Short mmCIF file of C-alpha atoms in Angstrom, two decimals:
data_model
loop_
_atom_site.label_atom_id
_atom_site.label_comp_id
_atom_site.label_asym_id
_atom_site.label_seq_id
_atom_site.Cartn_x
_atom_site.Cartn_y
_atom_site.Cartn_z
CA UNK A 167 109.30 85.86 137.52
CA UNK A 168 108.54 84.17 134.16
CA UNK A 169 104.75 85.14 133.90
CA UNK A 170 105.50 88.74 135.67
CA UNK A 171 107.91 89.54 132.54
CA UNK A 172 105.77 88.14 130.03
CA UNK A 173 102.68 88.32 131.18
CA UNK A 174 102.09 91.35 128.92
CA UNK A 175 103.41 89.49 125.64
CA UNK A 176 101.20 85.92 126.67
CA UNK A 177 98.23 88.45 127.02
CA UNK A 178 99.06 90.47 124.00
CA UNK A 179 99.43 87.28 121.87
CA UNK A 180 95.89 86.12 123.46
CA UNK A 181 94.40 89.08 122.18
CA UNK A 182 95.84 89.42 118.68
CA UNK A 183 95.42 86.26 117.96
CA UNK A 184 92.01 86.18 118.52
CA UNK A 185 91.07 89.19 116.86
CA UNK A 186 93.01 87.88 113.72
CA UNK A 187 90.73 84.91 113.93
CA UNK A 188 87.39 87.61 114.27
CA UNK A 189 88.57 89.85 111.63
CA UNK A 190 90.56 87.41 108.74
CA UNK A 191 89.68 83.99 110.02
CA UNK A 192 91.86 80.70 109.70
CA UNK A 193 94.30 82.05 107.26
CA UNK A 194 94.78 85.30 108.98
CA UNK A 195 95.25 83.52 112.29
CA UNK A 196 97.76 81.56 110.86
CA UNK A 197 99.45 84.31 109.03
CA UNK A 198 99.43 86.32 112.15
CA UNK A 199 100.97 83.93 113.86
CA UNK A 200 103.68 83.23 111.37
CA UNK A 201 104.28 86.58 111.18
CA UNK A 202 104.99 86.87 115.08
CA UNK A 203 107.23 83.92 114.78
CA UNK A 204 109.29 85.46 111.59
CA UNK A 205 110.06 88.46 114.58
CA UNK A 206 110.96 86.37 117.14
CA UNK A 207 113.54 84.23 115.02
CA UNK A 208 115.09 88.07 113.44
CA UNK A 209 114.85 89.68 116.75
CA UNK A 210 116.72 87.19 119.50
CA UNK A 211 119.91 88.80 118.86
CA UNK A 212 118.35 92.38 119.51
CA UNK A 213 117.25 91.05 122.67
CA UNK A 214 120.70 90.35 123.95
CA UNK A 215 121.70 93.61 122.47
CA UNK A 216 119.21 95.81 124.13
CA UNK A 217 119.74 93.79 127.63
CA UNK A 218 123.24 95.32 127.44
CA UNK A 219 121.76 98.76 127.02
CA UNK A 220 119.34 98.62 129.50
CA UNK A 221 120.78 96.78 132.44
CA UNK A 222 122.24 100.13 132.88
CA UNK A 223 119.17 101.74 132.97
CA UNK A 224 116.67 102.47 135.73
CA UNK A 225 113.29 100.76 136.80
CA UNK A 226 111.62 103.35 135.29
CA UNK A 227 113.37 103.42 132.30
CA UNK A 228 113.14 100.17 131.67
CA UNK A 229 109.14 100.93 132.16
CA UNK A 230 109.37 103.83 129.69
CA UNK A 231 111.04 100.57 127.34
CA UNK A 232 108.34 98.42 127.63
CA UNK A 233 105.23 101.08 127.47
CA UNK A 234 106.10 104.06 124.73
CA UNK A 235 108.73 101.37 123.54
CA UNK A 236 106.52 99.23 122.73
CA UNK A 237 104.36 101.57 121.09
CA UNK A 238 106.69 103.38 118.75
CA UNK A 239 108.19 99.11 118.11
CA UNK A 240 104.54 98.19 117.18
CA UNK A 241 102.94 101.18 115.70
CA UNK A 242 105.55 103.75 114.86
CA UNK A 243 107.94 100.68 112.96
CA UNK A 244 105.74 98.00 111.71
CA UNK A 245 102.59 99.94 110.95
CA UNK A 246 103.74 104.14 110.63
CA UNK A 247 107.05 103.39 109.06
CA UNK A 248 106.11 101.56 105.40
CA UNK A 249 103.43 104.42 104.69
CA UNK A 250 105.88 107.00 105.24
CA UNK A 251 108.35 105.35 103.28
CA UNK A 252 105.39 104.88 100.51
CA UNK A 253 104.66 108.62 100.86
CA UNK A 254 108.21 109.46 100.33
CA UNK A 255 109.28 107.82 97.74
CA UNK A 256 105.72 107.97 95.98
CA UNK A 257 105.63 111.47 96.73
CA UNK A 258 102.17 111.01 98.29
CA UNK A 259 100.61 113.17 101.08
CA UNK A 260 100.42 110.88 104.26
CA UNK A 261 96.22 110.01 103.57
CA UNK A 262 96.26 109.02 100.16
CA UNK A 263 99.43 106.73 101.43
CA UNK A 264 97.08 105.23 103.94
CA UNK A 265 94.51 104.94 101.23
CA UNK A 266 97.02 103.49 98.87
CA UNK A 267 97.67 100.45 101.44
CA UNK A 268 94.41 99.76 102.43
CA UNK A 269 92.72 99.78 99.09
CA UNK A 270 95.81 98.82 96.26
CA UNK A 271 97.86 96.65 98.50
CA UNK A 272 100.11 95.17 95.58
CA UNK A 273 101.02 98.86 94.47
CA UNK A 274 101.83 99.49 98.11
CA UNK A 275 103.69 96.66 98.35
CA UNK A 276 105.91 97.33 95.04
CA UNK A 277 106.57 100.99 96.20
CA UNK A 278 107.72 99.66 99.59
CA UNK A 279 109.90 96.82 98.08
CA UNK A 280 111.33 99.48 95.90
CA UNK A 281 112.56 101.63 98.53
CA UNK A 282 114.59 98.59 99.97
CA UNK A 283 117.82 100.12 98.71
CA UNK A 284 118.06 102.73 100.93
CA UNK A 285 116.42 100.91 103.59
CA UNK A 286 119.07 98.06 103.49
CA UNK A 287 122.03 100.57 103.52
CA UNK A 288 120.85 103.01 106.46
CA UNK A 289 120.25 99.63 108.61
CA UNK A 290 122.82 97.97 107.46
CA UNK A 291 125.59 100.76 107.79
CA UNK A 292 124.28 101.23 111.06
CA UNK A 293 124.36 97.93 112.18
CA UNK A 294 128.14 97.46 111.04
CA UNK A 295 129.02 100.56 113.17
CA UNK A 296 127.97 98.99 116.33
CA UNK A 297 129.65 95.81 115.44
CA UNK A 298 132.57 97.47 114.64
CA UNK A 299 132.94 99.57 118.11
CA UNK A 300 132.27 96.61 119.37
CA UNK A 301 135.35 94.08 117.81
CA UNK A 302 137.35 97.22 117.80
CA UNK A 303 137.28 97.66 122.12
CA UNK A 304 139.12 96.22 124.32
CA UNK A 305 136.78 93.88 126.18
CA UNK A 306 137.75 91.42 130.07
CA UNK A 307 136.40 88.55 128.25
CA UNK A 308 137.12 87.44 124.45
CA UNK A 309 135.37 84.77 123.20
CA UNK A 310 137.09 84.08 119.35
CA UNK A 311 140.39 85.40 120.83
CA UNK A 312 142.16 84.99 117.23
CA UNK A 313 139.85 87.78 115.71
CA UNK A 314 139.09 89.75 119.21
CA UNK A 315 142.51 90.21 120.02
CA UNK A 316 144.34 91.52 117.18
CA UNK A 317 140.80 93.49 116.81
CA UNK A 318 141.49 95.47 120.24
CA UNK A 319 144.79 96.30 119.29
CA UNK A 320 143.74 97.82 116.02
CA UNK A 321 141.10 99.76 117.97
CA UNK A 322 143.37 102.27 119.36
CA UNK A 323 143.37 104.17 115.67
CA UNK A 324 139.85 105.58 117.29
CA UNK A 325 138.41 106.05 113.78
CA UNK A 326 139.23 102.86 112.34
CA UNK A 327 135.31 101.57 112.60
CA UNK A 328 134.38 104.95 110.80
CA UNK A 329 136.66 103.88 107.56
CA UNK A 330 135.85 100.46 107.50
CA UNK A 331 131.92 101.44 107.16
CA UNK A 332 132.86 103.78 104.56
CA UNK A 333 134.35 101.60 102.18
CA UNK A 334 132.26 98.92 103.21
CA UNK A 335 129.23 101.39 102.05
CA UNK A 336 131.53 102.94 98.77
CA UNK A 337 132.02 98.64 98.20
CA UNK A 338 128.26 98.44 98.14
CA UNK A 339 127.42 101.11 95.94
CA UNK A 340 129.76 100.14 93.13
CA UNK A 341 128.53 97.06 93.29
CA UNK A 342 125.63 95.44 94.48
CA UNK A 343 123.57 98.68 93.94
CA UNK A 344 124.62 99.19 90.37
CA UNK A 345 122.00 96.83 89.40
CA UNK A 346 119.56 96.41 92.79
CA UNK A 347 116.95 93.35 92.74
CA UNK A 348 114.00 95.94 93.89
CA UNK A 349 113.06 98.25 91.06
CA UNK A 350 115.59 97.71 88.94
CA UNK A 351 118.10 100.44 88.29
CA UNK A 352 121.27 101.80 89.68
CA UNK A 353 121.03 102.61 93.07
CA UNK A 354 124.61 104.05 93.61
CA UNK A 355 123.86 107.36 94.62
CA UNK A 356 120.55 106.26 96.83
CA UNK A 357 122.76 103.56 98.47
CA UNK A 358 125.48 106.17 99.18
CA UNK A 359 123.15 108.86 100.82
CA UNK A 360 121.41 106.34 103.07
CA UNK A 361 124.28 104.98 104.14
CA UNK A 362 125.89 108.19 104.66
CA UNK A 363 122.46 109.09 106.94
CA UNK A 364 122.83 105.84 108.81
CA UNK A 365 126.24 106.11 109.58
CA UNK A 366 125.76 110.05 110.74
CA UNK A 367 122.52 108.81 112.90
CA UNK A 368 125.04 106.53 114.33
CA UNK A 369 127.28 108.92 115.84
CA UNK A 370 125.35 111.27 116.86
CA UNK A 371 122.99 108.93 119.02
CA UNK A 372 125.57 106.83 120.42
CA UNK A 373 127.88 109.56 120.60
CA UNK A 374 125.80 111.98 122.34
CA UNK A 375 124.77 108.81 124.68
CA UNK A 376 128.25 107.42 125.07
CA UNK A 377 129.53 110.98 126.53
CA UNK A 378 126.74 111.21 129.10
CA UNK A 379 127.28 107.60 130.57
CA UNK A 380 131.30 108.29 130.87
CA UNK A 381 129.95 111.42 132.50
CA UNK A 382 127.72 109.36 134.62
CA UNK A 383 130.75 107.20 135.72
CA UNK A 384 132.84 110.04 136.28
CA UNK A 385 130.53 111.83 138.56
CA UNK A 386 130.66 108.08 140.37
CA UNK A 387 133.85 107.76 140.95
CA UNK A 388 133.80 111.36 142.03
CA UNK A 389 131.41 110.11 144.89
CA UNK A 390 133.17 107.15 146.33
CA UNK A 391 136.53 109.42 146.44
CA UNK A 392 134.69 111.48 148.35
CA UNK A 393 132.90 108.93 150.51
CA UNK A 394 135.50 109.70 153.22
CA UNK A 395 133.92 113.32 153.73
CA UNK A 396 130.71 112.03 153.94
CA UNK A 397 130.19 113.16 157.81
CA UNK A 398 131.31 116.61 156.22
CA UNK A 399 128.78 116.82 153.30
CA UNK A 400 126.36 115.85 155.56
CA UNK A 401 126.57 118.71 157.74
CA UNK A 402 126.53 121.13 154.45
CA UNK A 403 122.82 120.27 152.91
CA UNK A 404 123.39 122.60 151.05
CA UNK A 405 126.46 121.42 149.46
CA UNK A 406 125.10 118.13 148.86
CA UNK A 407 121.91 119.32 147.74
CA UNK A 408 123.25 120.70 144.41
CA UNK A 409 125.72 118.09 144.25
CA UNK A 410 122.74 115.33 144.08
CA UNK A 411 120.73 117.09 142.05
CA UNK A 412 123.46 117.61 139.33
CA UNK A 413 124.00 113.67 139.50
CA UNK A 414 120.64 113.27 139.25
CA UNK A 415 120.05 115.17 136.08
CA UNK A 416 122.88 113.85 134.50
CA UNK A 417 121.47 110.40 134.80
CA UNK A 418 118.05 111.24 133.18
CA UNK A 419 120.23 112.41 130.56
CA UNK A 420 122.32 109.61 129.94
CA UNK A 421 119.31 107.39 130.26
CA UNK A 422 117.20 109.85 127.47
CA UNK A 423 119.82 109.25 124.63
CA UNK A 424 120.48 105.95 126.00
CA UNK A 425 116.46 105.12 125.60
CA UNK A 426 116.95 107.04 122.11
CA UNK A 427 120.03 104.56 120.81
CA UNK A 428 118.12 101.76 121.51
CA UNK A 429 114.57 102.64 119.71
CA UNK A 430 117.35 103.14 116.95
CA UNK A 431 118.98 100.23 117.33
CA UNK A 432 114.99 98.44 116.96
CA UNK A 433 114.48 100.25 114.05
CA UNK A 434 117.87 98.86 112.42
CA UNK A 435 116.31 95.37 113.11
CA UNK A 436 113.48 95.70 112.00
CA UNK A 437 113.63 96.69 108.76
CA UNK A 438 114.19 92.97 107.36
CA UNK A 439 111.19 92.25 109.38
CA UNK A 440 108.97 94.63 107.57
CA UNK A 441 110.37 94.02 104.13
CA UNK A 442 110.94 90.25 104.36
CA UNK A 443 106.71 90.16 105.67
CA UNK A 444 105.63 91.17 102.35
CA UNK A 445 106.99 87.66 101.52
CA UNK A 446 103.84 85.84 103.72
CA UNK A 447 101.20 89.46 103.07
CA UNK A 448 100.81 92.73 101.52
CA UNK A 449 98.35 93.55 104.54
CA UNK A 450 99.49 96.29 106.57
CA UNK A 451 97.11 95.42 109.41
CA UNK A 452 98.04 91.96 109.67
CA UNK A 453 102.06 92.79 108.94
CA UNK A 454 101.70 94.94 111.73
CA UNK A 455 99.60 92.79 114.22
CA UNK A 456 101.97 90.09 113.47
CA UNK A 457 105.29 91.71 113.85
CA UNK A 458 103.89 93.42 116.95
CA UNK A 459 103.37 90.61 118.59
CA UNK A 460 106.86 89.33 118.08
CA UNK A 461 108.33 92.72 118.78
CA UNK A 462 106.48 92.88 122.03
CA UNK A 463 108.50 89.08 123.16
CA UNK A 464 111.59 90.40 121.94
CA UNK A 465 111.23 93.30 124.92
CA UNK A 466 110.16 91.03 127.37
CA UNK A 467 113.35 88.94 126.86
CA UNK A 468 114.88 91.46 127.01
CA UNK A 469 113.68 92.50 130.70
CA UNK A 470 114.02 88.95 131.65
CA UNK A 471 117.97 88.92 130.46
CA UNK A 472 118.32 91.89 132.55
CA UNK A 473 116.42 90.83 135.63
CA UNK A 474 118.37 87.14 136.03
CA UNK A 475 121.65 88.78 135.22
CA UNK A 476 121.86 86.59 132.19
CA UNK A 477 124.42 88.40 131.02
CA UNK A 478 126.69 88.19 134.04
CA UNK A 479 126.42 84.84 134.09
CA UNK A 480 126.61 83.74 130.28
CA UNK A 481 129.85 86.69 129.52
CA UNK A 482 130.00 85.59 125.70
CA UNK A 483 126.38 85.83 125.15
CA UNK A 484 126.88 89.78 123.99
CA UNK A 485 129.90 88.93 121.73
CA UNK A 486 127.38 86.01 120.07
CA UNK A 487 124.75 89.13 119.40
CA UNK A 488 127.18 91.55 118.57
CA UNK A 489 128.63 89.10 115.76
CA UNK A 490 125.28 88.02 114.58
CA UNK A 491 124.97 91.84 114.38
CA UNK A 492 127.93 92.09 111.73
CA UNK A 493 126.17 89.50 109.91
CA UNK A 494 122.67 91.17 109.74
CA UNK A 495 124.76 94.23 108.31
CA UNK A 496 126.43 92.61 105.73
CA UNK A 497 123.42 90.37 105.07
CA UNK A 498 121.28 94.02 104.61
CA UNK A 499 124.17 95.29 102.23
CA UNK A 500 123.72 92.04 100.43
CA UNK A 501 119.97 91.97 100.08
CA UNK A 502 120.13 95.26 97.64
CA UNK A 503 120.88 93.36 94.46
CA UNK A 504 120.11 89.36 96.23
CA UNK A 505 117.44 88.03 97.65
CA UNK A 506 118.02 86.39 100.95
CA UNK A 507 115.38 84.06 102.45
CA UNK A 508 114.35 85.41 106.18
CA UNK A 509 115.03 82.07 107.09
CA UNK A 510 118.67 82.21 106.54
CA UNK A 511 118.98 85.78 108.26
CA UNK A 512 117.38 84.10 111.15
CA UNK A 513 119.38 80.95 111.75
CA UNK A 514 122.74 82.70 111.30
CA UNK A 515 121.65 85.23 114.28
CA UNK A 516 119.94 81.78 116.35
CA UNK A 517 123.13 79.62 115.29
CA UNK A 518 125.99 82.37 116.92
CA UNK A 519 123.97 83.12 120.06
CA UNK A 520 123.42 79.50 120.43
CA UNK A 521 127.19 78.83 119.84
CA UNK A 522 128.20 81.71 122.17
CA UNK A 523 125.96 80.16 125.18
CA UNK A 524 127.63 77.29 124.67
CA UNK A 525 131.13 78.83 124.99
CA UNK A 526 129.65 80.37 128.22
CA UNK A 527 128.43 77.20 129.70
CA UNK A 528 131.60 75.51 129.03
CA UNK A 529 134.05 78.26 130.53
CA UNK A 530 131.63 78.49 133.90
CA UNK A 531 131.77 74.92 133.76
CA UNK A 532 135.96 74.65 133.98
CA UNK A 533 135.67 78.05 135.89
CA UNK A 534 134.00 75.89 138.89
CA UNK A 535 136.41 72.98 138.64
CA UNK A 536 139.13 74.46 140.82
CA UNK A 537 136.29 75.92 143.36
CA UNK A 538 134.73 72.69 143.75
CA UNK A 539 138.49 71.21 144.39
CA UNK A 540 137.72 72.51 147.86
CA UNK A 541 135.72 71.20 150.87
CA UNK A 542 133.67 74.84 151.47
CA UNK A 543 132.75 74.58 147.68
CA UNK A 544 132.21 70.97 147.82
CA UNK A 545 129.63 71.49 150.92
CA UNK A 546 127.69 74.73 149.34
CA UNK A 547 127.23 72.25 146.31
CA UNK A 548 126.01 69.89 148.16
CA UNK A 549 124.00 71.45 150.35
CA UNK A 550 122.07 73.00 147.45
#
C-alpha cells in the first residue's frame, strides 16, 4: 500500500535528486533537497484538505489528480506561475520574462518579491473563505466546541463568511498595505483588487462545485427512494437508460469543478512556497525542481489519507487543517508589510494537525471503552 502510493514521489525524488547533483552539484543537491522539505512542512495541511475533496471523487479522478495534477502543481505553479507574474507586473512579453530569470536572476527575483502584495491577499482572502465556510457549518463532530459551536449557530446568516473576508481584506488594506515590506509603497488599492479577485474566484469555483455535488446527492437519494421499483425500471431500459446517463453526467460534472477547486485550493498554498524559496535561491530551475518534489508527496498523502480512510477514523483531523488554514490566511495578510520566517508558517500548520490527531486518538480511545466493557468486544480484541 505504502510503496504503491508513493512509489511515484520515492522515484521522482530519486530522479531529481540526482540530476540536481549532475547539473549544480553538492550545493544544488542540498538546496534541492531543502527546498522539497520547505514544501512538505507548508503543504501537510493541504494534504488533509484535499483528502476531504477527493475521497469523494472517483478512481479516475483521483488519477486525473495525480497525473495533469501533478503537472499543472509542478510546472504550471512552481515553474509557469513566477514568470507570468514577472511578465505582468514588469510588463514583459512571456520570452524576455524567461530570459529575464535565466540570465538576471536577482532582478527576477526583486520583481517577483514585489508582486507579493497581491499575491498574499488573493491567497490569503481565499484561504480565509474556506476556513470560514468551514467554522461557520454545522458539522457531527466539533473538536474546540467553545468556538465551533457558537460558530454554527452564527452560520445560519448564510453570508456571514462573505463580510467577515471583506473587512478582514478592507482591515488589511488600511493597514498593513499602506506601507508593504516588498517594494515599498502603498499597496491599498493592489491589496484591495486581489483580494476582491480571490474572494470572487472563491465563489465561483466552490460555488459552481458545491451546487453540482448537492445535485449529485439529490439525484442519490432520488435512487434509493426509488429502489423499491427497481423490478419496474428494469423492465423499461429505456427509462433507466436516460435516467443513468443523466446521473452519470452529472457526476463528471461535479467531479470537473470539484478537480478545478482543488488545483485552486494548491495554488492558494503554494504561493508562500514560491515566495518564501527565494529565501534559500533565486534559481527558477532549482525552485521549481525542489518544490516539485515536495508538491508531488503532498499528493501522494493525500491518496494515502483517502485510501486508509484516515479521515474516518481520525474525525478532527479536517478541523486541525481547516484551522491551520485560517492561520495560513491571516499569516498571508500579515506577510504584506512583515516578514514571517517559513519556518513559523510551517510549525503552526504541523503543531494544529498534530494537536487535532491527538484529540482523535484520545476520543477513539474513550469511544472503545464502553465496547470493550463487553465479552464479544473483549474476544474480537483479543483475538486480533
Amino acid at each position: 500500500m505504502l510503496l504503491k502510493t508513493f512509489g511515484w514521489s520515492f522515484a521522482i525524488t530519486a530522479l531529481g535528486l540526482a540530476l540536481a547533483g549532475v547539473l549544480w552539484g553538492w550545493q544544488g543537491l542540498a538546496i534541492v533537497g531543502i527546498l522539497s522539505i520547505l514544501e512538505i512542512s507548508l503543504s501537510f495541511d493541504n494534504a488533509v484538505i484535499n483528502a476531504g475533496i477527493l475521497r469523494k471523487m472517483n478512481a479516475f479522478w483521483q488519477k486525473i489528480f495525480l497525473t495533469l495534477g501533478i503537472l499543472v502543481a509542478v510546472f504550471g505553479m512552481r515553474l509557469v506561475f513566477p514568470v507570468v507574474i514577472v511578465a505582468i507586473t514588469a510588463k514583459l512579453g512571456p520570452l524576455e520574462a524567461v530570459d529575464l530569470a535565466i540570465h538576471d536572476k536577482a532582478q527576477y527575483e526583486e520583481l517577483v518579491t514585489s508582486a507579493h502584495p497581491a499575491i498574499a491577499a488573493f491567497g490569503g482572502i481565499f484561504l480565509v473563505m474556506i476556513f470560514l465556510d468551514f467554522i461557520f457549518e454545522e458539522r457531527d463532530y466539533k473538536w474546540l466546541a467553545w468556538i465551533e459551536k457558537p460558530m454554527a449557530r452564527m452560520g445560519k446568516l448564510d453570508t456571514l463568511s462573505i463580510i467577515i473576508a471583506l473587512v478582514t481584506l478592507l482591515v488589511t488594506a488600511m493597514t498593513v498595505a499602506t506601507s508593504v515590506a516588498h517594494g515599498g509603497g502603498d499597496k491599498s488599492a493592489t491589496v484591495l483588487l486581489a483580494g476582491v479577485a480571490g474572494l470572487i474566484t472563491y465563489l465561483i469555483v466552490g460555488g459552481v462545485s458545491s451546487f453540482f455535488e448537492d445535485k449529485l446527492e439529490e439525484d442519490d437519494e432520488d435512487e434509493d427512494d426509488e429502489g423499491e421499483e427497481a423490478a419496474e425500471a428494469a423492465a423499461a431500459p429505456e427509462k433507466k437508460g436516460v435516467g443513468t446517463g443523466a446521473a452519470v453526467g452529472l457526476a463528471g460534472k461535479a467531479a470537473f469543478f470539484m478537480f478545478l477547486y482543488l488545483e485552486v485550493i494548491d495554488a492558494s498554498f503554494s504561493f508562500d512556497g514560491v515566495i518564501g524559496a527565494f529565501a534559500i535561491t533565486n534559481d527558477i530551475f532549482m525552485m521549481a525542481l525542489g518544490l516539485g518534489i515536495g508538491a508531488m508527496y503532498i499528493r501522494s498523502l493525500t491518496v494515502f489519507l483517502v485510501r486508509k480512510g484516515t479521515l474516518d477514523d481520525y474525525v478532527y483531523l479536517e478541523h486541525g487543517a481547516h484551522y491551520a488554514i485560517g492561520a495560513l490566511g491571516v499569516i498571508l495578510l500579515i506577510t504584506i508589510k512583515y516578514e514571517i520566517s517559513e519556518v513559523v508558517t510551517g510549525l503552526v500548520g504541523i503543531v494544529l494537525i498534530a494537536l487535532s490527531f491527538w484529540s482523535s486518538v484520545v476520543k477513539n480511545r474513550r469511544d472503545a471503552k464502553p465496547e470493550s466493557a463487553s465479552g464479544e468486544k473483549a474476544e474480537v480484541t483479543s483475538g486480533v
